[in-house]
């Protein structure tokens, strides 16, 4: 499971669809509707939020917005809660790590998008996140 801290616009089609499915799975975990993935490290930051379900719903809305912008038909009725501004922090180190990780995926999967992303110096975070100083997040399994 990879719940990207990067803006969904940076993902290719396969990545965006996978993100939608994985974030919906994360939502089910936080709702207590599944027994799998309960201890997945990517869920740590959502569990740390004052309102974990609201945080993952906010996350999903941004993914849905990007899908809609691209002309995809993601089912908004699957998002548990309505839209609300709810910021979580993410470190610059985590964003930089994820950017390199995404570049590696795209190098193989979508060379054209990789060429564009390769020149990206300033990374845009997912709208849920406020960028703060710091290294890779402690929950990141690839540390």
PDB file of C-alpha atoms in Angstrom:
ATOM      1  CA  UNK A   1       0.000   0.000   0.000  1.00  0.00           C
ATOM      2  CA  UNK A   2       1.364   3.418  -0.938  1.00  0.00           C
ATOM      3  CA  UNK A   3      -0.635   6.447   0.108  1.00  0.00           C
ATOM      4  CA  UNK A   4       1.410   9.081  -1.654  1.00  0.00           C
ATOM      5  CA  UNK A   5       2.192  12.385   0.028  1.00  0.00           C
ATOM      6  CA  UNK A   6       2.766  13.727  -3.469  1.00  0.00           C
ATOM      7  CA  UNK A   7       0.024  15.524  -5.362  1.00  0.00           C
ATOM      8  CA  UNK A   8      -2.109  13.011  -7.314  1.00  0.00           C
ATOM      9  CA  UNK A   9      -1.473  14.974 -10.523  1.00  0.00           C
ATOM     10  CA  UNK A  10       2.087  13.603 -10.522  1.00  0.00           C
ATOM     11  CA  UNK A  11       0.891  10.014 -10.872  1.00  0.00           C
ATOM     12  CA  UNK A  12       0.343   8.143 -14.114  1.00  0.00           C
ATOM     13  CA  UNK A  13      -3.012   6.495 -14.881  1.00  0.00           C
ATOM     14  CA  UNK A  14      -2.094   3.170 -13.243  1.00  0.00           C
ATOM     15  CA  UNK A  15      -0.745   4.944 -10.194  1.00  0.00           C
ATOM     16  CA  UNK A  16      -3.841   7.080  -9.773  1.00  0.00           C
ATOM     17  CA  UNK A  17      -6.197   4.095 -10.032  1.00  0.00           C
ATOM     18  CA  UNK A  18      -4.061   2.124  -7.572  1.00  0.00           C
ATOM     19  CA  UNK A  19      -4.017   5.081  -5.182  1.00  0.00           C
ATOM     20  CA  UNK A  20      -7.812   5.303  -5.270  1.00  0.00           C
ATOM     21  CA  UNK A  21      -8.172   1.597  -4.457  1.00  0.00           C
ATOM     22  CA  UNK A  22      -5.526   1.680  -1.730  1.00  0.00           C
ATOM     23  CA  UNK A  23      -6.974   4.791  -0.091  1.00  0.00           C
ATOM     24  CA  UNK A  24     -10.424   3.157  -0.113  1.00  0.00           C
ATOM     25  CA  UNK A  25      -8.845   0.136   1.581  1.00  0.00           C
ATOM     26  CA  UNK A  26      -7.244   2.452   4.153  1.00  0.00           C
ATOM     27  CA  UNK A  27     -10.674   3.976   4.769  1.00  0.00           C
ATOM     28  CA  UNK A  28     -12.130   0.494   5.391  1.00  0.00           C
ATOM     29  CA  UNK A  29      -9.328  -0.255   7.855  1.00  0.00           C
ATOM     30  CA  UNK A  30      -9.988   2.981   9.743  1.00  0.00           C
ATOM     31  CA  UNK A  31     -13.717   2.171   9.795  1.00  0.00           C
ATOM     32  CA  UNK A  32     -12.963  -1.264  11.236  1.00  0.00           C
ATOM     33  CA  UNK A  33     -14.533  -2.969   8.217  1.00  0.00           C
ATOM     34  CA  UNK A  34     -11.591  -5.219   7.339  1.00  0.00           C
ATOM     35  CA  UNK A  35      -9.090  -7.304   9.228  1.00  0.00           C
ATOM     36  CA  UNK A  36      -6.241  -6.909   6.737  1.00  0.00           C
ATOM     37  CA  UNK A  37      -3.694  -4.095   6.660  1.00  0.00           C
ATOM     38  CA  UNK A  38      -4.561  -2.933  10.189  1.00  0.00           C
ATOM     39  CA  UNK A  39      -0.932  -2.423  11.137  1.00  0.00           C
ATOM     40  CA  UNK A  40       0.289  -1.052   7.817  1.00  0.00           C
ATOM     41  CA  UNK A  41       2.812   1.775   8.414  1.00  0.00           C
ATOM     42  CA  UNK A  42       1.185   4.050   5.811  1.00  0.00           C
ATOM     43  CA  UNK A  43      -1.863   4.306   8.091  1.00  0.00           C
ATOM     44  CA  UNK A  44       0.140   5.769  10.981  1.00  0.00           C
ATOM     45  CA  UNK A  45      -0.267   9.398   9.965  1.00  0.00           C
ATOM     46  CA  UNK A  46      -4.012   9.007   9.478  1.00  0.00           C
ATOM     47  CA  UNK A  47      -4.385   7.360  12.874  1.00  0.00           C
ATOM     48  CA  UNK A  48      -2.412  10.223  14.425  1.00  0.00           C
ATOM     49  CA  UNK A  49      -4.968  12.745  13.130  1.00  0.00           C
ATOM     50  CA  UNK A  50      -7.605  14.039  15.526  1.00  0.00           C
ATOM     51  CA  UNK A  51     -10.217  12.542  13.191  1.00  0.00           C
ATOM     52  CA  UNK A  52      -8.679   9.642  11.246  1.00  0.00           C
ATOM     53  CA  UNK A  53     -11.726   8.909   9.101  1.00  0.00           C
ATOM     54  CA  UNK A  54     -12.103  12.581   8.190  1.00  0.00           C
ATOM     55  CA  UNK A  55      -8.406  12.686   7.278  1.00  0.00           C
ATOM     56  CA  UNK A  56      -8.623   9.719   4.911  1.00  0.00           C
ATOM     57  CA  UNK A  57     -11.849  11.088   3.426  1.00  0.00           C
ATOM     58  CA  UNK A  58     -10.135  14.407   2.753  1.00  0.00           C
ATOM     59  CA  UNK A  59      -7.304  12.456   1.146  1.00  0.00           C
ATOM     60  CA  UNK A  60      -9.753  10.544  -1.064  1.00  0.00           C
ATOM     61  CA  UNK A  61     -11.535  13.711  -2.212  1.00  0.00           C
ATOM     62  CA  UNK A  62      -8.306  15.090  -3.664  1.00  0.00           C
ATOM     63  CA  UNK A  63      -7.689  11.811  -5.501  1.00  0.00           C
ATOM     64  CA  UNK A  64     -11.265  11.919  -6.784  1.00  0.00           C
ATOM     65  CA  UNK A  65     -10.781  15.518  -7.972  1.00  0.00           C
ATOM     66  CA  UNK A  66      -7.694  14.554  -9.974  1.00  0.00           C
ATOM     67  CA  UNK A  67      -9.488  11.581 -11.492  1.00  0.00           C
ATOM     68  CA  UNK A  68     -12.404  13.809 -12.495  1.00  0.00           C
ATOM     69  CA  UNK A  69      -9.998  16.337 -14.014  1.00  0.00           C
ATOM     70  CA  UNK A  70      -8.623  13.518 -16.172  1.00  0.00           C
ATOM     71  CA  UNK A  71     -12.076  12.352 -17.215  1.00  0.00           C
ATOM     72  CA  UNK A  72     -12.160   9.207 -15.067  1.00  0.00           C
ATOM     73  CA  UNK A  73     -15.331   8.119 -13.288  1.00  0.00           C
ATOM     74  CA  UNK A  74     -14.317   7.298  -9.713  1.00  0.00           C
ATOM     75  CA  UNK A  75     -17.373   6.659  -7.519  1.00  0.00           C
ATOM     76  CA  UNK A  76     -17.570   9.542  -5.022  1.00  0.00           C
ATOM     77  CA  UNK A  77     -20.233   7.710  -3.013  1.00  0.00           C
ATOM     78  CA  UNK A  78     -17.445   5.463  -1.708  1.00  0.00           C
ATOM     79  CA  UNK A  79     -15.892   8.342   0.263  1.00  0.00           C
ATOM     80  CA  UNK A  80     -17.166   8.022   3.840  1.00  0.00           C
ATOM     81  CA  UNK A  81     -17.372  11.695   4.783  1.00  0.00           C
ATOM     82  CA  UNK A  82     -17.924  14.982   3.003  1.00  0.00           C
ATOM     83  CA  UNK A  83     -15.308  17.529   2.100  1.00  0.00           C
ATOM     84  CA  UNK A  84     -13.634  19.499   4.861  1.00  0.00           C
ATOM     85  CA  UNK A  85     -10.346  21.285   5.222  1.00  0.00           C
ATOM     86  CA  UNK A  86      -8.199  19.099   7.429  1.00  0.00           C
ATOM     87  CA  UNK A  87      -4.420  19.529   7.191  1.00  0.00           C
ATOM     88  CA  UNK A  88      -1.835  16.954   8.200  1.00  0.00           C
ATOM     89  CA  UNK A  89       1.914  17.550   8.219  1.00  0.00           C
ATOM     90  CA  UNK A  90       4.411  15.870   5.897  1.00  0.00           C
ATOM     91  CA  UNK A  91       8.159  16.450   5.897  1.00  0.00           C
ATOM     92  CA  UNK A  92      10.195  17.735   2.982  1.00  0.00           C
ATOM     93  CA  UNK A  93      12.369  14.642   3.352  1.00  0.00           C
ATOM     94  CA  UNK A  94       9.356  12.380   2.897  1.00  0.00           C
ATOM     95  CA  UNK A  95       8.273  14.257  -0.235  1.00  0.00           C
ATOM     96  CA  UNK A  96      11.774  14.052  -1.693  1.00  0.00           C
ATOM     97  CA  UNK A  97      11.939  10.320  -0.936  1.00  0.00           C
ATOM     98  CA  UNK A  98       8.563   9.714  -2.561  1.00  0.00           C
ATOM     99  CA  UNK A  99       9.478  11.753  -5.623  1.00  0.00           C
ATOM    100  CA  UNK A 100      12.515   9.545  -6.232  1.00  0.00           C
ATOM    101  CA  UNK A 101      10.440   6.427  -5.591  1.00  0.00           C
ATOM    102  CA  UNK A 102       7.826   7.582  -8.108  1.00  0.00           C
ATOM    103  CA  UNK A 103      10.486   8.405 -10.692  1.00  0.00           C
ATOM    104  CA  UNK A 104      11.783   4.836 -10.453  1.00  0.00           C
ATOM    105  CA  UNK A 105       8.303   3.433 -10.978  1.00  0.00           C
ATOM    106  CA  UNK A 106       7.634   5.730 -13.924  1.00  0.00           C
ATOM    107  CA  UNK A 107      11.006   5.052 -15.538  1.00  0.00           C
ATOM    108  CA  UNK A 108       9.737   1.521 -16.231  1.00  0.00           C
ATOM    109  CA  UNK A 109       5.992   2.045 -16.458  1.00  0.00           C
ATOM    110  CA  UNK A 110       5.516   5.415 -18.206  1.00  0.00           C
ATOM    111  CA  UNK A 111       8.728   6.763 -19.785  1.00  0.00           C
ATOM    112  CA  UNK A 112       7.025   9.891 -21.135  1.00  0.00           C
ATOM    113  CA  UNK A 113       5.697  10.929 -17.721  1.00  0.00           C
ATOM    114  CA  UNK A 114       9.088  10.037 -16.247  1.00  0.00           C
ATOM    115  CA  UNK A 115      10.827  12.486 -18.615  1.00  0.00           C
ATOM    116  CA  UNK A 116       8.542  15.279 -17.425  1.00  0.00           C
ATOM    117  CA  UNK A 117       8.873  14.362 -13.758  1.00  0.00           C
ATOM    118  CA  UNK A 118      12.650  13.985 -14.029  1.00  0.00           C
ATOM    119  CA  UNK A 119      12.923  17.732 -14.563  1.00  0.00           C
ATOM    120  CA  UNK A 120      10.708  18.525 -11.559  1.00  0.00           C
ATOM    121  CA  UNK A 121      12.619  20.285  -8.836  1.00  0.00           C
ATOM    122  CA  UNK A 122       9.791  21.629  -6.685  1.00  0.00           C
ATOM    123  CA  UNK A 123       7.439  18.939  -5.474  1.00  0.00           C
ATOM    124  CA  UNK A 124       3.776  19.622  -4.858  1.00  0.00           C
ATOM    125  CA  UNK A 125       2.221  17.819  -1.911  1.00  0.00           C
ATOM    126  CA  UNK A 126      -1.172  16.171  -1.823  1.00  0.00           C
ATOM    127  CA  UNK A 127      -3.680  18.889  -0.777  1.00  0.00           C
ATOM    128  CA  UNK A 128      -4.239  17.198   2.610  1.00  0.00           C
ATOM    129  CA  UNK A 129      -0.664  17.892   3.631  1.00  0.00           C
ATOM    130  CA  UNK A 130       1.171  20.927   4.914  1.00  0.00           C
ATOM    131  CA  UNK A 131       4.894  20.630   4.217  1.00  0.00           C
ATOM    132  CA  UNK A 132       7.218  21.021   7.204  1.00  0.00           C
ATOM    133  CA  UNK A 133      10.961  20.680   7.648  1.00  0.00           C
ATOM    134  CA  UNK A 134      12.280  17.232   8.382  1.00  0.00           C
ATOM    135  CA  UNK A 135      13.678  13.954   7.147  1.00  0.00           C
ATOM    136  CA  UNK A 136      11.872  10.867   5.882  1.00  0.00           C
ATOM    137  CA  UNK A 137       8.921  10.038   8.131  1.00  0.00           C
ATOM    138  CA  UNK A 138       9.630   7.424  10.846  1.00  0.00           C
ATOM    139  CA  UNK A 139       6.827   5.170   9.576  1.00  0.00           C
ATOM    140  CA  UNK A 140       8.303   4.917   6.056  1.00  0.00           C
ATOM    141  CA  UNK A 141       9.200   1.254   5.584  1.00  0.00           C
ATOM    142  CA  UNK A 142      11.944   1.939   3.024  1.00  0.00           C
ATOM    143  CA  UNK A 143      13.974   4.106   5.416  1.00  0.00           C
TER     144      UNK A 143
END
